Short mmCIF file of C-alpha atoms in Angstrom, two decimals:
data_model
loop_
_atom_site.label_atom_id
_atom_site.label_comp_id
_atom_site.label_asym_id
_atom_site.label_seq_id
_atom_site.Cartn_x
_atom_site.Cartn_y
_atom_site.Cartn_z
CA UNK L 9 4.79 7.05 6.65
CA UNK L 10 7.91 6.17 4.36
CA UNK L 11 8.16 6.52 0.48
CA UNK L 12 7.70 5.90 -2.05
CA UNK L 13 11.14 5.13 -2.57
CA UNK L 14 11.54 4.03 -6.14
CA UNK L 15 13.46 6.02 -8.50
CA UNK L 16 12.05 4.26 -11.85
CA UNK L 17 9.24 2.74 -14.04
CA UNK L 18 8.96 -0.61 -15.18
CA UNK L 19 7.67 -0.29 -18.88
CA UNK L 20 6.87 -3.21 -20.68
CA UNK L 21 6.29 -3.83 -24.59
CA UNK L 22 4.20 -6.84 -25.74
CA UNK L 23 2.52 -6.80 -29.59
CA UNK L 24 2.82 -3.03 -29.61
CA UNK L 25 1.18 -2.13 -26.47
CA UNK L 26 3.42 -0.23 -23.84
CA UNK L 27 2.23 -0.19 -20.14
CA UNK L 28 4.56 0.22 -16.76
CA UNK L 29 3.69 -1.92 -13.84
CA UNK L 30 2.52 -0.02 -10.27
CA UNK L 31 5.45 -0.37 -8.57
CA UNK L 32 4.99 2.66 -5.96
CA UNK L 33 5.08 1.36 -2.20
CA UNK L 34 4.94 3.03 1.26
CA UNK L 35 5.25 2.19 4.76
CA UNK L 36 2.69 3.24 7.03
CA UNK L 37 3.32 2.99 10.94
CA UNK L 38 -0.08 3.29 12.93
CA UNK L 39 -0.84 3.00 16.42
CA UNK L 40 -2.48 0.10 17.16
CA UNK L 41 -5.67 -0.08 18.47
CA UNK L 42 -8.86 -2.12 18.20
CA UNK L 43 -10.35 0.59 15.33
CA UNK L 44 -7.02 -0.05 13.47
CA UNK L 45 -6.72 -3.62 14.09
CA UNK L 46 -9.88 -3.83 12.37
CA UNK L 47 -9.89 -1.74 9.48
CA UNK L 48 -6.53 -2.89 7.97
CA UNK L 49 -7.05 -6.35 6.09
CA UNK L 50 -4.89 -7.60 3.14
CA UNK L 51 -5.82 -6.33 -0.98
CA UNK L 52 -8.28 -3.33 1.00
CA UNK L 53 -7.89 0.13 -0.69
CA UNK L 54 -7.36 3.27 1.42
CA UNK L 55 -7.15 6.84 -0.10
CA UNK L 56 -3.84 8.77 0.93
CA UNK L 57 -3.52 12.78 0.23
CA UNK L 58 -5.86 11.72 -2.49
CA UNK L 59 -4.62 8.74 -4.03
CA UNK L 60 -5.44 5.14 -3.69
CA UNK L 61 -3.30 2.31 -1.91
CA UNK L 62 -3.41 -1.22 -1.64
CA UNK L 63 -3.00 -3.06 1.44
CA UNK L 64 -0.18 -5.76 0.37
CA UNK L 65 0.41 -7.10 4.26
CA UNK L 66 0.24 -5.52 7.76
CA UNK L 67 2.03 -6.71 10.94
CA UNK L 68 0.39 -6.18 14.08
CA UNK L 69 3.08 -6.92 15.96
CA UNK L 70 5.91 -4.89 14.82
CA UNK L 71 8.85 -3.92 17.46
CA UNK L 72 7.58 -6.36 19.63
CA UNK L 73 9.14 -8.98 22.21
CA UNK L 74 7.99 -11.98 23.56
CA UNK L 75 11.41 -12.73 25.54
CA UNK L 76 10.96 -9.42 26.96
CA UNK L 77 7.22 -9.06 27.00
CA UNK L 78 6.86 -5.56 25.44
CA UNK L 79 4.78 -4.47 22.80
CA UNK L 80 5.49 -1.66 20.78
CA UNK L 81 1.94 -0.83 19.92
CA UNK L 82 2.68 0.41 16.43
CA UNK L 83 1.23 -1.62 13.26
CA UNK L 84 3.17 -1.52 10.12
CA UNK L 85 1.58 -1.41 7.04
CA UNK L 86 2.67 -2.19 3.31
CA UNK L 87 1.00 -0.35 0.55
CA UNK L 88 1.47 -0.71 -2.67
CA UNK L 89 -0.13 2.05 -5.61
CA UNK L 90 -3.48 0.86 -6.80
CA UNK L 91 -5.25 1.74 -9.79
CA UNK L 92 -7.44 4.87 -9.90
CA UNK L 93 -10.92 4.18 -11.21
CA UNK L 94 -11.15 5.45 -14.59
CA UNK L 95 -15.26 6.51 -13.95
CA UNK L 96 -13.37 9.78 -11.66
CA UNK L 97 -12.05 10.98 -15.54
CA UNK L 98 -14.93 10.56 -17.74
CA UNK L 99 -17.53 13.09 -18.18
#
């Protein structure tokens, strides 16, 4: 797994409300297998060391060549942060 690799916050102002955009992504490399080739479908939330993640896109064929008929068997997966339910906070 890679990142995240972002070094700032996007803040934005708009009538006096400030908020900053999720803008946290990671790579996740996973062998691929017919479990994982299931599970991993686009805008799906998985938790990581305790924090949520969005499934942006996955590529099932990553590092592989058709010209020299290898597969890699890795999948590559781009997560993005994801909101964490506010329900978890509230007493």
């Amino acid at each position: 797994m890679t990142g995240p690799n972002e070094t700032t916050a996007m803040w934005n102002v708009k009538k006096d409300l400030v908020w900053n955009d999720l803008n946290y992504t990671k790579l996740l490399y996973i062998t691929k297998d017919e479990d994982t080739l299931a599970f991993f479908q686009r805008f799906d939330r998985i938790i990581i060391n305790g924090k949520p993640w969005e499934v942006q896109a996955y590529n099932e064929s990553y590092s592989t060549s058709k010209s020299a008929g290898t597969d890699s068997g890795i999948i590559r997966v781009a997560l993005k942060e994801a909101y964490t339910s506010t329900n978890q906070f509230i007493n």
